XYZ file of N, CA and C in Angstrom:
432
model
N 81.145 23.097 63.330
C 80.963 23.476 61.937
C 81.084 24.992 61.822
N 81.774 25.443 60.809
C 81.951 26.881 60.614
C 81.718 27.202 59.152
N 81.050 28.323 58.913
C 80.782 28.792 57.553
C 81.455 30.136 57.357
N 81.407 30.608 56.106
C 81.902 31.953 55.826
C 80.727 32.820 55.405
N 80.830 34.097 55.727
C 79.777 35.072 55.401
C 79.639 35.165 53.883
N 78.403 35.087 53.392
C 78.149 35.162 51.958
C 78.431 36.560 51.407
N 78.590 37.556 52.258
C 78.854 38.915 51.787
C 80.336 39.257 51.851
N 80.962 39.043 53.019
C 82.345 39.499 53.199
C 83.360 38.359 53.262
N 82.909 37.127 53.423
C 83.834 36.012 53.467
C 84.443 35.730 54.832
N 84.093 36.500 55.842
C 84.604 36.261 57.196
C 83.945 35.007 57.765
N 84.632 34.297 58.667
C 84.028 33.108 59.271
C 82.819 33.481 60.132
N 81.780 32.632 60.053
C 80.568 32.837 60.855
C 80.438 31.615 61.762
N 80.423 31.835 63.052
C 80.326 30.736 64.014
C 78.926 30.136 63.968
N 78.855 28.826 64.162
C 77.580 28.115 64.176
C 77.526 27.285 65.448
N 76.473 27.448 66.214
C 76.362 26.765 67.500
C 75.915 25.321 67.365
N 75.457 24.913 66.184
C 75.006 23.552 65.993
C 73.505 23.398 66.130
N 72.807 24.466 66.476
C 71.359 24.415 66.620
C 70.717 25.270 65.549
N 69.660 24.793 64.958
C 68.923 25.559 63.967
C 69.636 25.623 62.632
N 69.129 26.480 61.774
C 69.712 26.654 60.439
C 71.032 27.408 60.551
N 72.068 26.953 59.864
C 73.354 27.660 59.938
C 73.239 29.057 59.324
N 73.815 30.077 59.970
C 73.734 31.433 59.438
C 74.556 31.585 58.163
N 74.067 32.429 57.248
C 74.793 32.679 55.999
C 75.609 33.959 56.071
N 75.241 34.844 57.021
C 75.895 36.153 57.098
C 76.396 36.386 58.521
N 77.422 37.222 58.629
C 78.011 37.500 59.942
C 77.260 38.596 60.699
N 76.425 39.392 60.007
C 75.698 40.469 60.686
C 74.404 40.769 59.944
N 73.534 41.492 60.612
C 72.265 41.882 59.998
C 72.505 42.817 58.815
N 73.533 43.656 58.900
C 73.828 44.585 57.804
C 74.232 43.816 56.553
N 75.040 42.762 56.720
C 75.456 41.981 55.555
C 74.294 41.157 55.005
N 73.403 40.697 55.876
C 72.211 39.983 55.413
C 71.336 40.916 54.582
N 71.196 42.164 55.027
C 70.403 43.163 54.300
C 71.050 43.478 52.950
N 72.358 43.622 52.906
C 73.054 43.888 51.643
C 72.905 42.717 50.673
N 72.970 41.497 51.208
C 72.770 40.324 50.370
C 71.375 40.305 49.764
N 70.372 40.635 50.585
C 69.000 40.691 50.082
C 68.877 41.760 49.000
N 69.471 42.928 49.229
C 69.406 44.002 48.231
C 70.033 43.558 46.917
N 71.145 42.868 46.995
C 71.812 42.394 45.787
C 70.963 41.341 45.062
N 70.380 40.394 45.827
C 69.567 39.347 45.210
C 68.294 39.896 44.573
N 67.723 40.960 45.112
C 66.441 41.467 44.611
C 66.589 42.691 43.719
N 67.807 43.131 43.456
C 68.024 44.369 42.684
C 67.439 44.264 41.286
N 67.625 43.161 40.612
C 67.136 43.029 39.244
C 65.610 43.100 39.210
N 64.946 42.392 40.128
C 63.479 42.443 40.167
C 62.989 43.861 40.420
N 63.638 44.559 41.353
C 63.213 45.933 41.647
C 63.472 46.851 40.468
N 64.543 46.638 39.725
C 64.881 47.495 38.585
C 63.894 47.300 37.439
N 63.317 46.107 37.325
C 62.396 45.837 36.225
C 60.971 46.298 36.517
N 60.692 46.741 37.728
C 59.356 47.250 38.045
C 59.128 48.564 37.329
N 57.853 48.934 37.112
C 57.577 50.243 36.519
C 58.115 51.363 37.424
N 58.416 52.505 36.816
C 58.975 53.635 37.558
C 58.015 54.079 38.659
N 56.711 54.043 38.383
C 55.723 54.459 39.391
C 55.752 53.564 40.620
N 56.192 52.333 40.473
C 56.262 51.402 41.598
C 57.659 51.325 42.198
N 58.499 52.270 41.872
C 59.833 52.323 42.461
C 60.919 51.747 41.587
N 60.600 51.410 40.351
C 61.595 50.850 39.447
C 62.475 51.923 38.839
N 63.421 51.467 38.047
C 64.400 52.364 37.448
C 63.882 52.852 36.098
N 64.162 54.078 35.760
C 63.791 54.649 34.461
C 64.863 54.235 33.453
N 64.451 53.567 32.377
C 65.424 53.061 31.404
C 65.729 54.069 30.298
N 65.102 55.234 30.322
C 65.371 56.245 29.294
C 66.797 56.761 29.472
N 67.479 57.030 28.369
C 68.859 57.515 28.498
C 68.892 58.908 29.129
N 69.954 59.173 29.834
C 70.150 60.479 30.450
C 70.626 61.427 29.369
N 69.918 62.525 29.175
C 70.250 63.459 28.103
C 71.258 64.503 28.549
N 71.183 64.932 29.813
C 72.152 65.924 30.292
C 72.265 65.830 31.809
N 73.413 66.208 32.295
C 73.648 66.271 33.720
C 73.774 67.738 34.081
N 72.958 68.175 35.006
C 72.962 69.583 35.387
C 73.702 69.717 36.707
N 74.696 70.572 36.701
C 75.410 70.881 37.923
C 75.262 72.363 38.165
N 75.105 72.717 39.399
C 75.011 74.136 39.709
C 75.773 74.426 40.992
N 76.273 75.618 41.050
C 76.995 76.061 42.221
C 76.151 77.114 42.911
N 75.952 76.927 44.180
C 75.162 77.874 44.954
C 76.105 78.566 45.928
N 76.122 79.893 45.861
C 76.945 80.675 46.766
C 76.033 81.273 47.826
N 76.300 80.933 49.054
C 75.506 81.459 50.152
C 76.264 82.599 50.808
N 75.582 83.681 50.981
C 76.188 84.814 51.674
C 75.463 84.982 52.990
N 76.244 85.190 54.019
C 75.651 85.369 55.334
C 75.249 86.822 55.495
N 73.986 87.042 55.670
C 73.473 88.394 55.838
C 73.400 88.719 57.327
N 73.694 89.965 57.632
C 73.571 90.405 59.010
C 72.095 90.415 59.361
N 71.763 89.761 60.447
C 70.369 89.671 60.841
C 70.035 90.820 61.780
N 69.037 91.568 61.373
C 68.596 92.691 62.201
C 67.949 92.140 63.464
N 68.142 92.802 64.582
C 67.507 92.329 65.810
C 65.984 92.369 65.631
N 65.357 91.343 66.137
C 63.912 91.263 66.011
C 63.252 92.288 66.918
N 62.268 92.969 66.368
C 61.516 93.930 67.175
C 60.655 93.145 68.153
N 60.564 93.609 69.373
C 59.723 92.884 70.318
C 58.279 92.884 69.818
N 57.670 91.740 69.896
C 56.281 91.662 69.453
C 55.409 91.444 70.679
N 54.202 91.902 70.619
C 53.342 91.722 71.783
C 53.089 90.232 72.029
N 53.088 89.849 73.280
C 52.857 88.455 73.631
C 51.435 88.055 73.260
N 51.290 86.818 72.817
C 49.977 86.314 72.440
C 49.728 84.974 73.112
N 48.472 84.719 73.397
C 48.073 83.411 73.904
C 48.068 82.437 72.736
N 47.975 81.148 73.027
C 47.917 80.142 71.975
C 46.715 80.359 71.066
N 45.650 80.939 71.615
C 44.449 81.203 70.815
C 44.637 82.391 69.882
N 45.748 83.138 70.030
C 45.987 84.304 69.194
C 45.566 85.611 69.853
N 44.858 85.518 70.950
C 44.422 86.717 71.668
C 45.625 87.357 72.360
N 45.614 88.692 72.470
C 46.736 89.345 73.159
C 46.807 88.899 74.617
N 48.008 88.748 75.100
C 48.230 88.309 76.469
C 48.347 89.531 77.359
N 47.654 89.523 78.475
C 47.741 90.638 79.420
C 48.326 90.123 80.728
N 49.186 90.913 81.316
C 49.812 90.550 82.581
C 48.932 90.981 83.744
N 49.097 90.328 84.901
C 48.381 90.806 86.087
C 48.767 92.259 86.362
N 47.823 93.009 86.893
C 48.041 94.444 87.054
C 48.545 94.846 88.432
N 48.370 94.004 89.437
C 48.860 94.376 90.764
C 49.386 93.123 91.473
N 49.906 93.325 92.664
C 50.537 92.226 93.395
C 49.550 91.107 93.704
N 48.307 91.450 94.010
C 47.310 90.420 94.323
C 47.080 89.527 93.105
N 46.961 90.128 91.915
C 46.751 89.340 90.697
C 47.978 88.470 90.394
N 49.198 88.994 90.663
C 50.402 88.191 90.453
C 50.405 86.979 91.369
N 50.048 87.179 92.628
C 50.015 86.059 93.575
C 48.987 85.029 93.124
N 47.818 85.487 92.663
C 46.790 84.557 92.177
C 47.268 83.806 90.928
N 47.965 84.510 90.029
C 48.464 83.865 88.808
C 49.506 82.803 89.154
N 50.390 83.100 90.099
C 51.401 82.118 90.501
C 50.768 80.933 91.233
N 49.715 81.181 92.014
C 49.006 80.087 92.678
C 48.330 79.194 91.634
N 47.772 79.803 90.582
C 47.159 79.016 89.507
C 48.220 78.179 88.802
N 49.398 78.742 88.586
C 50.494 77.987 87.973
C 50.878 76.803 88.844
N 50.957 77.018 90.140
C 51.306 75.949 91.070
C 50.273 74.815 91.005
N 48.984 75.165 90.880
C 47.935 74.142 90.789
C 47.980 73.393 89.460
N 48.375 74.075 88.394
C 48.323 73.504 87.044
C 49.639 72.873 86.596
N 50.623 72.739 87.482
C 51.956 72.297 87.081
C 51.944 70.900 86.462
N 50.959 70.063 86.776
C 50.895 68.727 86.183
C 50.006 68.676 84.948
N 49.446 69.805 84.551
C 48.579 69.837 83.364
C 49.417 69.533 82.122
N 48.882 68.753 81.168
C 49.657 68.378 79.973
C 50.189 69.560 79.159
N 49.564 70.732 79.257
C 50.078 71.891 78.521
C 51.330 72.445 79.163
N 51.464 72.298 80.460
C 52.588 72.893 81.189
C 53.660 71.864 81.501
N 53.267 70.638 81.833
C 54.204 69.625 82.329
C 55.444 69.437 81.459
N 55.326 69.363 80.112
C 56.546 69.166 79.311
C 57.543 70.324 79.408
N 57.080 71.485 79.829
C 57.933 72.672 79.875
C 58.254 73.071 81.306
N 58.090 72.141 82.242
C 58.244 72.493 83.655
C 59.638 73.000 83.986
N 60.683 72.475 83.347
C 62.039 72.948 83.632
C 62.214 74.401 83.202
N 61.720 74.737 82.005
C 61.833 76.116 81.526
C 61.033 77.067 82.412
N 59.826 76.636 82.819
C 58.995 77.477 83.687
C 59.684 77.645 85.036
N 60.265 76.566 85.561
C 60.939 76.651 86.858
C 62.126 77.606 86.795
N 62.926 77.536 85.703
C 64.061 78.454 85.566
C 63.593 79.904 85.478
N 62.506 80.140 84.729
C 61.977 81.499 84.606
C 61.496 81.999 85.966
N 60.842 81.134 86.737
C 60.376 81.533 88.074
C 61.560 81.817 88.999
N 62.619 80.998 88.891
C 63.805 81.237 89.719
C 64.455 82.575 89.386
N 64.555 82.901 88.090
C 65.138 84.194 87.702
C 64.268 85.348 88.186
N 62.945 85.177 88.113
C 62.041 86.234 88.591
C 62.186 86.400 90.099
N 62.309 85.290 90.830
C 62.469 85.373 92.286
C 63.779 86.065 92.649
N 64.862 85.742 91.941
C 66.142 86.406 92.203
C 66.040 87.903 91.940
N 65.362 88.272 90.848
C 65.205 89.693 90.536
C 64.357 90.387 91.595
N 63.312 89.725 92.072
C 62.472 90.316 93.118
C 63.266 90.510 94.402
N 64.068 89.526 94.754
C 64.854 89.624 95.993
C 65.953 90.683 95.874
N 66.501 90.868 94.683
C 67.572 91.835 94.494
C 67.036 93.255 94.355
N 65.742 93.401 94.181
C 65.159 94.733 94.038
C 65.551 95.397 92.741
N 65.582 94.631 91.659
C 65.955 95.170 90.357
C 64.897 96.185 89.939
N 65.336 97.409 89.551
C 64.362 98.422 89.162
C 63.745 98.077 87.801
N 62.600 98.663 87.558
C 61.944 98.486 86.272
C 62.797 99.103 85.177
N 62.697 98.584 83.945
C 63.455 99.195 82.843
C 63.081 100.676 82.702
N 64.088 101.498 82.555
C 63.857 102.931 82.378
C 63.888 103.712 83.669
N 63.897 103.021 84.837
C 63.949 103.716 86.107
C 65.385 103.734 86.627
N 65.710 104.753 87.367
C 67.036 104.863 87.976
C 67.123 103.970 89.192
N 68.233 103.258 89.364
C 68.386 102.445 90.582
C 68.503 103.322 91.814
N 68.042 102.786 92.947
C 68.125 103.524 94.213
C 69.588 103.690 94.604
N 69.926 104.811 95.177
C 71.290 105.075 95.605
C 71.560 104.613 96.990
N 70.650 103.869 97.631
C 70.840 103.454 99.013
C 71.714 102.264 99.174
């Protein structure tokens, strides 16, 4: 037994078990439902999602011209913690080692775990810079 789709008219295969399908796809079934229920939905009050039956008095069209403005480079802002407090960096090598050890211990913490790839890339770039002996900003590179 074969039927045709109630929406598009294409043949719909029927396996012989259960109720024969009326539509060839879920999208056509949804469109059929929308068509069958459109009148009921239109007669509902506007507050409940119905259509406003008042005549349209005017159609407003407007043209918006967007101009691309040159964006000034953002001034560096002081780093802040999530709490809003100013962020301070470790002051010597011992504090840096302790801070990195704390990061290593906290890598599975829910605050850090989602960003582990970004943190790992930042650590890799810092390690490369440390190994290359990159001078601090404003200092002259060694001539050796």
